[in-house]
Each structure stands twice: as structure tokens, then as C-alpha cells.
Short mmCIF file of C-alpha atoms in Angstrom, two decimals:
data_model
loop_
_atom_site.label_atom_id
_atom_site.label_comp_id
_atom_site.label_asym_id
_atom_site.label_seq_id
_atom_site.Cartn_x
_atom_site.Cartn_y
_atom_site.Cartn_z
CA MET U 1 17.54 -36.59 -4.70
CA SER U 2 19.35 -38.73 -7.20
CA SER U 3 16.70 -39.40 -9.84
CA PRO U 4 16.95 -37.73 -13.22
CA TYR U 5 15.05 -34.47 -13.77
CA PHE U 6 16.25 -33.19 -10.40
CA THR U 7 19.95 -33.91 -10.71
CA LEU U 8 22.69 -33.67 -13.28
CA PRO U 9 25.01 -36.42 -14.46
CA GLU U 10 28.61 -36.13 -13.31
CA PHE U 11 30.93 -33.93 -15.33
CA ARG U 12 33.96 -31.73 -14.89
CA TYR U 13 33.23 -27.99 -14.98
CA THR U 14 35.77 -25.69 -16.57
CA LYS U 15 35.75 -21.95 -17.18
CA PRO U 16 38.47 -20.94 -19.63
CA LYS U 17 39.48 -17.35 -20.22
CA THR U 18 40.27 -17.57 -23.94
CA ILE U 19 38.74 -18.98 -27.11
CA GLU U 20 41.98 -20.93 -27.74
CA GLU U 21 41.53 -22.85 -24.48
CA VAL U 22 37.93 -23.75 -25.39
CA VAL U 23 38.99 -25.00 -28.79
CA LYS U 24 41.74 -27.13 -27.20
CA VAL U 25 39.27 -28.84 -24.84
CA LEU U 26 36.84 -29.43 -27.74
CA ASP U 27 39.63 -30.90 -29.84
CA GLU U 28 40.53 -33.31 -27.03
CA TYR U 29 37.02 -34.33 -25.91
CA GLY U 30 34.90 -33.86 -29.04
CA GLU U 31 31.27 -34.70 -28.35
CA ASN U 32 32.12 -35.48 -24.72
CA ALA U 33 32.55 -31.77 -24.12
CA ARG U 34 29.65 -29.32 -24.20
CA ILE U 35 29.48 -25.54 -24.22
CA LEU U 36 27.66 -23.77 -21.38
CA ALA U 37 26.52 -20.19 -21.93
CA GLY U 38 23.06 -19.47 -20.46
CA GLY U 39 22.67 -23.17 -19.68
CA ILE U 40 18.94 -23.26 -20.36
CA GLY U 41 19.26 -25.86 -23.11
CA LEU U 42 22.28 -27.76 -21.78
CA ILE U 43 21.11 -28.05 -18.17
CA SER U 44 17.63 -29.19 -19.31
CA PHE U 45 19.09 -31.79 -21.68
CA MET U 46 21.44 -33.03 -18.94
CA LYS U 47 18.62 -33.33 -16.40
CA GLU U 48 16.71 -35.48 -18.87
CA ARG U 49 19.92 -37.48 -19.51
CA LEU U 50 19.73 -36.67 -23.20
CA LEU U 51 23.30 -35.43 -22.76
CA SER U 52 25.97 -36.66 -20.35
CA PRO U 53 29.16 -34.83 -21.27
CA GLN U 54 32.44 -35.49 -19.44
CA VAL U 55 33.35 -31.82 -19.57
CA VAL U 56 31.18 -28.71 -19.43
CA ILE U 57 32.89 -25.60 -20.75
CA ASP U 58 31.52 -22.34 -19.34
CA ILE U 59 32.28 -19.62 -21.90
CA LYS U 60 31.01 -16.67 -19.84
CA GLY U 61 34.53 -15.82 -18.66
CA ILE U 62 35.68 -14.89 -22.18
CA PRO U 63 35.29 -11.11 -22.64
CA GLU U 64 35.06 -11.11 -26.46
CA LEU U 65 32.08 -13.51 -26.36
CA ARG U 66 30.16 -10.97 -24.27
CA ARG U 67 30.37 -8.28 -26.97
CA ILE U 68 27.34 -6.70 -28.65
CA GLU U 69 28.19 -4.15 -31.26
CA TYR U 70 26.57 -2.33 -34.13
CA VAL U 71 28.74 -0.85 -36.86
CA GLU U 72 27.00 1.21 -39.52
CA GLY U 73 27.33 -0.57 -42.83
CA ASN U 74 28.50 -3.85 -41.27
CA GLY U 75 25.52 -4.58 -39.05
CA LEU U 76 25.16 -6.28 -35.69
CA HIS U 77 27.69 -8.49 -33.94
CA ILE U 78 26.27 -10.61 -31.10
CA GLY U 79 28.66 -12.70 -28.98
CA ALA U 80 27.82 -16.23 -27.86
CA ALA U 81 27.63 -15.26 -24.18
CA VAL U 82 25.34 -12.24 -24.67
CA THR U 83 22.03 -12.88 -22.91
CA ILE U 84 18.71 -12.25 -24.63
CA ALA U 85 17.89 -9.65 -21.94
CA GLU U 86 21.16 -7.81 -22.70
CA LEU U 87 20.37 -7.86 -26.41
CA GLN U 88 16.82 -6.61 -25.72
CA GLY U 89 18.36 -3.78 -23.68
CA PHE U 90 20.84 -2.93 -26.43
CA LEU U 91 18.18 -2.75 -29.16
CA GLY U 92 15.62 -1.09 -26.87
CA GLU U 93 17.94 1.75 -25.83
CA ARG U 94 19.00 2.49 -29.41
CA VAL U 95 15.69 3.10 -31.13
CA GLU U 96 17.17 3.54 -34.60
CA ILE U 97 19.04 0.24 -34.47
CA GLY U 98 16.09 -1.49 -32.83
CA ASN U 99 13.86 -0.36 -35.72
CA LYS U 100 16.38 -1.42 -38.31
CA TYR U 101 16.25 -4.93 -36.85
CA ARG U 102 12.56 -4.82 -36.02
CA ALA U 103 11.88 -8.52 -36.63
CA LEU U 104 14.56 -9.36 -34.07
CA SER U 105 13.38 -6.68 -31.61
CA GLU U 106 9.86 -8.09 -31.83
CA ALA U 107 10.93 -11.72 -31.44
CA LEU U 108 13.21 -11.38 -28.38
CA PRO U 109 10.55 -10.45 -25.79
CA GLN U 110 8.48 -13.41 -26.98
CA ILE U 111 11.18 -15.97 -26.23
CA SER U 112 10.42 -17.79 -22.95
CA ASP U 113 9.97 -15.42 -19.95
CA SER U 114 11.91 -12.46 -18.57
CA LEU U 115 13.70 -14.43 -15.83
CA ILE U 116 14.93 -17.05 -18.29
CA ARG U 117 15.97 -14.28 -20.70
CA ASN U 118 18.21 -12.86 -17.95
CA ARG U 119 20.25 -16.02 -18.44
CA SER U 120 19.59 -17.49 -21.90
CA THR U 121 21.47 -16.46 -25.03
CA LEU U 122 20.34 -16.00 -28.63
CA ILE U 123 23.10 -18.31 -29.85
CA GLY U 124 22.07 -20.93 -27.28
CA ASN U 125 18.54 -20.69 -28.66
CA ILE U 126 19.96 -21.40 -32.13
CA CYS U 127 22.29 -24.22 -30.96
CA GLU U 128 19.52 -26.00 -29.03
CA ALA U 129 18.11 -26.62 -32.52
CA LEU U 130 14.51 -27.52 -31.77
CA PRO U 131 11.97 -26.57 -34.46
CA TYR U 132 10.32 -24.16 -31.99
CA MET U 133 13.27 -21.89 -31.37
CA ASP U 134 12.07 -18.34 -32.10
CA GLY U 135 15.58 -17.03 -32.75
CA TYR U 136 15.66 -18.67 -36.18
CA PRO U 137 12.98 -16.85 -38.25
CA PRO U 138 14.23 -13.29 -37.62
CA LEU U 139 17.90 -14.22 -38.06
CA ILE U 140 17.07 -16.05 -41.29
CA ALA U 141 15.03 -13.08 -42.57
CA PHE U 142 18.12 -10.87 -42.08
CA ASP U 143 20.40 -13.51 -43.62
CA ALA U 144 22.50 -13.68 -40.45
CA LYS U 145 25.72 -15.72 -40.34
CA LEU U 146 27.06 -17.83 -37.49
CA HIS U 147 30.81 -17.81 -36.94
CA SER U 148 32.42 -20.95 -35.61
CA VAL U 149 35.94 -21.81 -34.59
CA SER U 150 37.92 -25.03 -34.11
CA VAL U 151 41.60 -26.00 -34.07
CA LYS U 152 41.34 -26.16 -37.86
CA GLY U 153 40.31 -22.52 -38.12
CA GLU U 154 37.21 -20.40 -38.47
CA ARG U 155 34.19 -20.71 -40.72
CA GLU U 156 30.91 -18.97 -41.43
CA ILE U 157 27.55 -20.78 -41.54
CA PRO U 158 24.33 -19.04 -42.67
CA VAL U 159 21.65 -19.43 -39.95
CA ALA U 160 19.30 -20.67 -42.70
CA GLU U 161 21.57 -23.70 -43.26
CA PHE U 162 22.54 -24.40 -39.66
CA MET U 163 19.81 -26.70 -38.37
CA LYS U 164 19.76 -30.17 -39.90
CA GLY U 165 17.09 -31.89 -37.82
CA LEU U 166 15.84 -32.30 -34.27
CA ALA U 167 18.75 -31.10 -32.07
CA GLU U 168 21.07 -31.69 -35.03
CA THR U 169 23.16 -28.92 -36.51
CA GLU U 170 25.85 -28.25 -39.02
CA LEU U 171 28.32 -27.87 -36.13
CA LYS U 172 31.16 -30.42 -35.88
CA THR U 173 32.00 -31.83 -32.46
CA ASP U 174 35.31 -29.96 -32.32
CA GLU U 175 33.94 -26.51 -33.05
CA PHE U 176 31.71 -23.94 -31.36
CA ILE U 177 29.92 -20.73 -32.28
CA THR U 178 31.65 -17.56 -31.12
CA HIS U 179 29.20 -15.00 -32.49
CA VAL U 180 26.51 -14.23 -35.02
CA THR U 181 26.61 -11.33 -37.44
CA VAL U 182 23.39 -9.79 -38.69
CA PRO U 183 24.08 -7.79 -41.86
CA GLU U 184 22.78 -4.30 -42.43
CA PRO U 185 19.25 -4.68 -43.87
CA PRO U 186 18.85 -3.44 -47.46
CA GLU U 187 18.16 0.32 -47.73
CA GLY U 188 14.45 1.01 -47.25
CA ALA U 189 13.58 -2.49 -46.00
CA VAL U 190 11.06 -3.11 -43.20
CA SER U 191 10.72 -6.24 -41.11
CA GLY U 192 8.56 -7.84 -38.46
CA PHE U 193 7.92 -10.99 -36.44
CA THR U 194 4.78 -12.62 -35.15
CA LYS U 195 3.98 -15.94 -33.56
CA PHE U 196 1.20 -17.97 -32.03
CA SER U 197 1.53 -20.37 -29.14
CA SER U 198 -1.05 -22.13 -27.03
CA HIS U 199 -0.77 -24.12 -23.79
CA SER U 200 3.00 -23.81 -23.93
CA GLU U 201 5.79 -21.34 -24.34
CA PHE U 202 6.80 -23.21 -27.48
CA SER U 203 5.39 -21.62 -30.61
CA ALA U 204 2.90 -23.43 -32.82
CA THR U 205 3.80 -21.13 -35.71
CA ALA U 206 6.29 -18.28 -35.94
CA ILE U 207 7.02 -16.05 -38.92
CA ALA U 208 9.51 -13.31 -39.68
CA ALA U 209 9.58 -11.25 -42.86
CA LEU U 210 11.83 -8.63 -44.38
CA ILE U 211 10.38 -6.68 -47.31
CA ARG U 212 11.80 -4.00 -49.54
CA TRP U 213 9.22 -2.57 -51.86
CA SER U 214 10.04 -0.48 -54.90
CA GLU U 215 8.31 0.68 -58.07
CA ARG U 216 11.18 -0.96 -59.91
CA ARG U 217 10.50 -4.68 -59.77
CA ASP U 218 14.13 -5.77 -59.82
CA GLU U 219 14.77 -3.77 -56.65
CA ARG U 220 12.16 -5.63 -54.62
CA ILE U 221 13.33 -7.98 -51.89
CA ALA U 222 11.31 -10.40 -49.76
CA ARG U 223 12.78 -12.79 -47.20
CA ILE U 224 10.09 -14.72 -45.35
CA SER U 225 10.99 -17.34 -42.78
CA TYR U 226 8.87 -19.76 -40.75
CA GLY U 227 9.66 -21.53 -37.49
CA SER U 228 7.79 -24.23 -35.53
CA VAL U 229 5.93 -25.48 -38.63
CA SER U 230 8.33 -28.16 -39.91
CA ASP U 231 11.33 -30.22 -38.77
CA THR U 232 13.66 -27.31 -39.35
CA PRO U 233 13.10 -23.56 -39.86
CA ILE U 234 12.29 -22.59 -43.45
CA LEU U 235 13.23 -19.72 -45.73
CA LEU U 236 10.49 -19.42 -48.32
CA GLN U 237 12.72 -19.29 -51.39
CA GLU U 238 9.94 -18.32 -53.81
CA ALA U 239 8.85 -15.14 -51.95
CA GLY U 240 11.33 -12.84 -53.70
CA GLU U 241 10.24 -14.04 -57.16
CA ILE U 242 6.56 -13.61 -56.30
CA PHE U 243 7.04 -9.96 -55.31
CA ARG U 244 9.19 -9.22 -58.36
CA GLY U 245 6.44 -10.61 -60.59
CA GLU U 246 3.22 -9.10 -61.94
CA GLY U 247 -0.01 -8.37 -60.10
CA SER U 248 -1.47 -6.45 -57.18
CA ILE U 249 0.04 -6.65 -53.71
CA ASP U 250 -3.05 -8.54 -52.52
CA SER U 251 -2.60 -11.19 -55.17
CA MET U 252 1.10 -11.46 -54.29
CA ILE U 253 0.25 -12.07 -50.64
CA ASP U 254 -2.24 -14.75 -51.77
CA ARG U 255 0.51 -16.45 -53.75
CA VAL U 256 2.95 -16.31 -50.83
CA VAL U 257 0.36 -18.04 -48.64
CA GLU U 258 -0.36 -20.67 -51.32
CA THR U 259 3.35 -21.29 -51.83
CA ALA U 260 4.04 -21.56 -48.10
CA LEU U 261 1.23 -24.11 -47.71
CA SER U 262 2.36 -26.19 -50.67
CA GLU U 263 6.14 -26.00 -50.16
CA ILE U 264 6.46 -26.49 -46.39
CA ASN U 265 6.33 -30.01 -45.02
CA ILE U 266 4.02 -29.11 -42.13
CA ILE U 267 4.27 -31.21 -38.94
CA SER U 268 1.75 -32.38 -36.33
CA ASP U 269 3.03 -32.57 -32.76
CA LEU U 270 2.13 -31.89 -29.12
CA TYR U 271 1.67 -28.20 -29.78
CA ALA U 272 -0.58 -28.21 -32.83
CA THR U 273 -1.89 -30.45 -35.59
CA ALA U 274 -0.72 -29.88 -39.16
CA ASP U 275 -4.21 -28.73 -40.09
CA TYR U 276 -4.21 -26.13 -37.32
CA ARG U 277 -0.76 -24.98 -38.41
CA ARG U 278 -1.97 -24.55 -42.01
CA ARG U 279 -4.58 -22.10 -40.76
CA LEU U 280 -2.06 -20.34 -38.54
CA ILE U 281 0.37 -19.97 -41.44
CA GLU U 282 -2.33 -18.37 -43.56
CA VAL U 283 -3.53 -15.96 -40.87
CA LEU U 284 -0.10 -14.97 -39.55
CA THR U 285 1.41 -14.55 -43.02
CA ARG U 286 -1.42 -12.24 -44.11
CA ARG U 287 -1.38 -10.32 -40.84
CA LEU U 288 2.38 -9.70 -40.95
CA LEU U 289 2.64 -8.88 -44.66
CA VAL U 290 -0.34 -6.51 -44.57
CA ARG U 291 1.24 -4.71 -41.61
CA LEU U 292 4.59 -4.40 -43.39
CA PHE U 293 3.03 -3.17 -46.65
CA LYS U 294 1.04 -0.55 -44.73
CA GLU U 295 4.35 0.70 -43.40
CA VAL U 296 6.03 0.99 -46.80
CA ILE U 297 3.19 2.25 -48.98
CA GLY U 298 0.76 3.62 -46.40
CA MET A 1 30.04 -16.46 -2.82
CA THR A 2 28.26 -13.73 -0.94
CA VAL A 3 24.84 -14.86 0.24
CA ASN A 4 22.56 -12.18 1.63
CA GLY A 5 25.49 -9.93 2.37
CA GLU A 6 27.58 -12.58 4.11
CA ARG A 7 30.66 -14.27 2.62
CA ARG A 8 30.01 -18.02 2.57
CA ALA A 9 32.47 -20.74 1.64
CA VAL A 10 30.97 -24.06 0.70
CA GLU A 11 32.30 -27.13 -1.02
CA VAL A 12 30.22 -28.13 -4.04
CA LYS A 13 30.38 -30.75 -6.72
CA ASP A 14 30.70 -29.63 -10.35
CA ASN A 15 27.24 -31.00 -11.15
CA GLU A 16 25.33 -29.40 -8.28
CA LEU A 17 22.63 -26.81 -8.92
CA LEU A 18 22.73 -23.43 -7.21
CA LEU A 19 19.19 -24.15 -5.97
CA ASP A 20 20.24 -27.31 -4.10
CA VAL A 21 23.36 -25.75 -2.63
CA LEU A 22 21.38 -22.78 -1.31
CA ARG A 23 18.71 -24.96 0.28
CA ASP A 24 20.61 -28.04 1.41
CA LYS A 25 24.09 -26.71 2.20
CA LEU A 26 23.47 -23.10 3.16
CA TYR A 27 19.94 -23.61 4.57
CA VAL A 28 18.42 -20.67 2.70
CA LYS A 29 14.88 -21.99 2.73
CA SER A 30 12.99 -19.09 1.18
CA VAL A 31 14.27 -20.39 -2.15
CA LYS A 32 11.69 -23.01 -3.07
CA ALA A 33 12.31 -26.17 -5.06
CA ALA A 34 9.31 -27.22 -7.11
CA CYS A 35 9.70 -28.06 -10.79
CA TRP A 36 13.53 -28.14 -11.21
CA LYS A 37 12.89 -27.36 -14.89
CA GLY A 38 13.02 -23.59 -15.10
CA GLU A 39 9.27 -23.38 -15.52
CA CYS A 40 7.68 -22.45 -12.19
CA GLY A 41 10.14 -19.72 -11.15
CA LEU A 42 9.82 -20.46 -7.41
CA CYS A 43 13.59 -20.87 -7.04
CA THR A 44 14.22 -17.32 -8.25
CA VAL A 45 17.18 -15.56 -6.63
CA LEU A 46 19.03 -12.34 -7.41
CA LEU A 47 22.34 -13.43 -8.92
CA ASN A 48 24.57 -10.37 -9.13
CA ASP A 49 21.33 -8.38 -8.70
CA LEU A 50 19.54 -10.03 -11.63
CA PRO A 51 16.56 -12.33 -11.00
CA VAL A 52 17.27 -15.82 -12.36
CA LYS A 53 15.87 -19.29 -11.78
CA SER A 54 18.45 -21.03 -9.59
CA CYS A 55 17.50 -24.53 -10.79
CA MET A 56 18.97 -23.54 -14.17
CA VAL A 57 22.29 -22.37 -12.75
CA LEU A 58 25.23 -24.55 -11.69
CA ALA A 59 26.56 -23.73 -8.23
CA MET A 60 29.99 -23.43 -9.89
CA GLU A 61 28.67 -20.63 -12.09
CA ALA A 62 27.92 -18.65 -8.94
CA ASP A 63 31.50 -18.95 -7.69
CA GLY A 64 32.43 -15.53 -6.31
CA ALA A 65 28.99 -14.11 -7.16
CA ASP A 66 26.57 -12.11 -5.06
CA VAL A 67 23.35 -14.00 -4.27
CA LYS A 68 20.37 -12.36 -2.64
CA THR A 69 17.15 -14.05 -1.53
CA ALA A 70 13.99 -12.85 0.23
CA GLU A 71 15.82 -12.95 3.58
CA TYR A 72 18.15 -10.17 2.43
CA PHE A 73 15.36 -7.61 2.40
CA ILE A 74 14.45 -8.05 6.04
CA LYS A 75 16.39 -5.28 7.75
CA ASN A 76 16.26 -5.16 11.58
CA GLY A 77 13.06 -7.16 11.48
CA GLU A 78 11.48 -4.82 8.88
CA LEU A 79 10.27 -6.10 5.54
CA ALA A 80 11.04 -4.43 2.21
CA PRO A 81 8.28 -2.18 0.81
CA VAL A 82 7.26 -4.65 -1.84
CA GLN A 83 7.06 -7.44 0.74
CA ARG A 84 4.84 -5.28 3.00
CA SER A 85 2.66 -4.50 0.01
CA PHE A 86 2.09 -8.23 -0.54
CA ILE A 87 0.74 -8.48 3.01
CA GLU A 88 -1.44 -5.38 2.69
CA HIS A 89 -3.01 -6.72 -0.49
CA GLY A 90 -3.37 -10.29 0.71
CA ALA A 91 -1.27 -11.26 -2.29
CA LEU A 92 -0.58 -14.72 -0.96
CA GLN A 93 -2.43 -17.72 0.28
CA CYS A 94 0.03 -20.52 0.96
CA GLY A 95 3.03 -18.23 0.51
CA PHE A 96 5.14 -20.71 -1.43
CA CYS A 97 5.60 -18.40 -4.43
CA THR A 98 5.87 -15.15 -2.44
CA PRO A 99 9.68 -15.02 -2.05
CA ALA A 100 10.10 -15.45 -5.82
CA PHE A 101 7.43 -12.90 -6.77
CA SER A 102 8.69 -10.32 -4.31
CA LEU A 103 12.32 -10.68 -5.47
CA ALA A 104 11.46 -10.32 -9.15
CA ALA A 105 9.07 -7.44 -8.41
CA HIS A 106 11.69 -5.71 -6.25
CA HIS A 107 14.19 -5.91 -9.12
CA LEU A 108 11.68 -4.65 -11.68
CA LEU A 109 10.60 -1.67 -9.53
CA GLN A 110 14.18 -0.73 -8.71
CA ARG A 111 14.97 -0.65 -12.40
CA ASN A 112 11.67 0.84 -13.49
CA PRO A 113 9.59 2.37 -10.67
CA ASN A 114 6.99 3.48 -13.23
CA ALA A 115 6.42 0.02 -14.68
CA THR A 116 2.93 -0.27 -16.16
CA ARG A 117 0.48 -3.01 -15.21
CA GLU A 118 1.32 -4.71 -18.52
CA GLU A 119 5.05 -4.51 -17.86
CA ILE A 120 4.58 -5.93 -14.37
CA LYS A 121 2.50 -8.80 -15.74
CA GLU A 122 5.05 -9.54 -18.43
CA TYR A 123 8.00 -9.41 -16.05
CA LEU A 124 6.38 -11.77 -13.55
CA SER A 125 4.99 -14.17 -16.15
CA GLY A 126 7.76 -16.70 -15.51
CA ILE A 127 6.58 -17.34 -11.94
CA ILE A 128 3.60 -19.52 -11.16
CA CYS A 129 1.11 -19.13 -8.28
CA ARG A 130 -1.36 -21.95 -7.87
CA CYS A 131 -3.52 -20.44 -5.08
CA THR A 132 -4.57 -16.87 -5.58
CA GLY A 133 -4.69 -16.12 -9.21
CA TYR A 134 -2.53 -13.14 -9.99
CA LYS A 135 -4.84 -10.20 -9.35
CA GLN A 136 -3.70 -9.36 -5.81
CA ILE A 137 -0.07 -10.01 -6.69
CA ILE A 138 -0.16 -7.53 -9.56
CA GLU A 139 -2.05 -5.00 -7.47
CA ALA A 140 0.49 -5.36 -4.66
CA VAL A 141 3.33 -4.63 -7.07
CA GLU A 142 1.45 -1.72 -8.66
CA ASP A 143 0.83 -0.24 -5.24
CA ALA A 144 4.46 -0.70 -4.19
CA ARG A 145 5.64 1.51 -7.07
CA LYS A 146 5.25 4.61 -4.88
CA TYR A 147 7.98 3.39 -2.51
CA TYR A 148 10.46 3.08 -5.36
CA GLN A 149 9.64 6.43 -7.03
CA LYS A 150 11.99 8.99 -5.59
#
């Protein structure tokens, strides 16, 4: 068949063995070259003719991009070619690390389905840059950093600043992401992820939170991130201030909900109306924060 | 690539999908083409022993790889345990989704012969059956666990 949706536009496939070779092709072709890791995003976009690159660069032959590593004190390193299933396996087999990055451990099995996760990558999820990508909230809660490379050199981009709009990112056409680093969570912090989706695998609302509670107010940390509720994923900047302020935990949770509802520019789309999302934000925020506070103060 | 244990050489274009090459050039017809969007799961194959949706894989990505489909598990005319279990439980009506379900289930039970009902449901959730509902399919896989527990 030659109609779109069933076929791909013509391109040249290449599978380099080093990062230097990838960077060279990107420098020559710019936006006419696209990176292929799991292919879930790229192949879908090509079938719909949203993308018609001249060159497709398969990065799965580069050993360093397949690396997953945890170094005490430094945190997690996840290569661009690591599949979500491999990452699930890594965190699942190492209970202590899996618990340390609980929000991520909880999000991964909720991304798409197990057969797709055997192929798709966490960094591909981020680079696809749709508002519904569930990789964003947990990575933002942990303040993860993307590492990109081009002929000009390397740079670091916080996940929270990466997505600029629908399928638009901070990435220049001559660079690509090699890995993401997820820093060691603050001592004593707990985290979690929850989402709601209906009629679709795309979330209607997703939330990840990292909380460190302490009697000393200046030691309290709260990073709360929402996905699927606005054009780009959101880090709720005010959450830390709210928890460092006065009042009972219940009243703090109330204020987080109020702030989320007033600060986020909530969208209506195929998956949910803005009004429905407002209710989901309230319910999911309370549910997640109550669960996390039970963990830290019993 | 190696397809069902046999080395096969085939000329493909850079933009061809593994699904289309398997069906149209290598005549492996148990791999079904339905949605071409990675949603229905009916084109599932074992790529280097991992179940993946072959409509989301370029044929070029499978260069040199090992590909197994439902045909692989028929040995001397005998079906694999999980395939037999599908028959015993009447876990099919039209049969279109059966190759995909049995491949994914075979992989799951090989890796985890004690998979719970919930784990089975979760693992197979990326494959769609439009005839039976999923009750008999899940029961067939649950019942097949005993053949994989050694």
C-alpha cells in the first residue's frame, strides 16, 4: 500500500557506531536528519507525514547510549537508547534505588503498554514533546538534566525547561540528547506519581511530587510537577514556599491545590475538558500529597 | 536475519517496515497487519526474543536479528503449550489475534512462570481482541503456567 499511515516516506537509514558520527550527520543535514531510538514517536510522525527526513540515524548501535548506571551521590544516568522496559527492570531489581526514585518507578509502567515499552525509550518520550508524555512530571520532580551534544560541544538542559510547545523543544537541529541524569534526591525525601486517563493511553492529568518534610521549615522541599494539563509540563514554583510557610499540613495541601488551579493555564482537548481537568488536578494532588505525607509523618 | 530458525536474506528498502517485509517478502502470514499504528498489537513478533510490534520497527533495524513468530513454536506438527492451552480454553473466535497473544504470553511465562492474573492482564494489555473478550485468553495463559514451571 502506498497511502500514508501504512507507509513511510523515503529516507536513507544509517546506523553509526559513535556519537561523533551522529553529530557529523546532524551538522550536515540539520532538520533533514532525525534520530531513531525506539522509533515509536518518529515512525508514527513519519507515517502521518508530519516528518519526512532525508536521513534517519539509528543510535542503537552506540554502546555508551545503552548505559544505565546509578552512582551513589551522583544519581542515575540513563542513556538515550535505553528502553523503558530496561529501565523498569533496572529499578525493579534494585529495590533501594527503585524506592529512591519512586515517582519514576511508578510512572514507567503506566507509559503505553508493555510491548511498546520493550522498544520505546524514556528520552524518546521526552523528545516527542507532546503535553501527554508521562516521562516529564517525574523527571521534573527530581530536577533531572538532559545532556545534548553537537559539533559545537555539549550542554545541559533541565527537563523542566526543555519543552517549548507542541512537539517543540529547546533542542537545536544540529544537536541530540545523549543521556539524562537524575540527581540523588535530597536526604529523607519521598516521591510518587499518579495519573488519570480515559478512553486513551494518553493521560488527562498526570502529577509527580517530591517532598522532604522537616520540623525545621527552611529544610522543607516540595517539587510538584503536572503533565497533560497545559501546553507544556509544569513545575509548580510556589509549592516549596507554601510548605515552608505557616499552617497545618492540610491547609498547605489546600493552598497547593488552589495555586495549581490558578497558576496553570489548563487546556481542553480530545482527552478531557478544562473543567474536568480542574477536578482531576484537585483530586490527584490531594491523593498523592496525602499518601506522601502519611509516609513521612505516619 | 534469522526468521523462525532459518537464515533468510532479503532485499529491503530503507523505509520498509519489518511487518511488511515479513508478510509480503517472506510470506510469514501469522503476523497480522491491522492498525499499522502500534495500537492493536496483532503484528507482534519476538525480535531477539522480546515481543515487539513489528509495524513500529524498520526492517533495517532487524538486520542480522533473530525474529520468531507463531510458526516457530510448531515443532514436528506439535503446538507449544501456551498455544494448546488457547485451544483447550476456546480462547479464540476468529483467531486473528491469537498468534500475537500466544507469542507475548509465551515470552511472559518463560520469563515469569508464576505471573499473577494481574501481571498477565497488564502484559497483554497492548493487544486487542475484538471477538471474545479477554476472559478465556487470560484463563488460557493462567492455565499454561504449569507447563513453564519447572
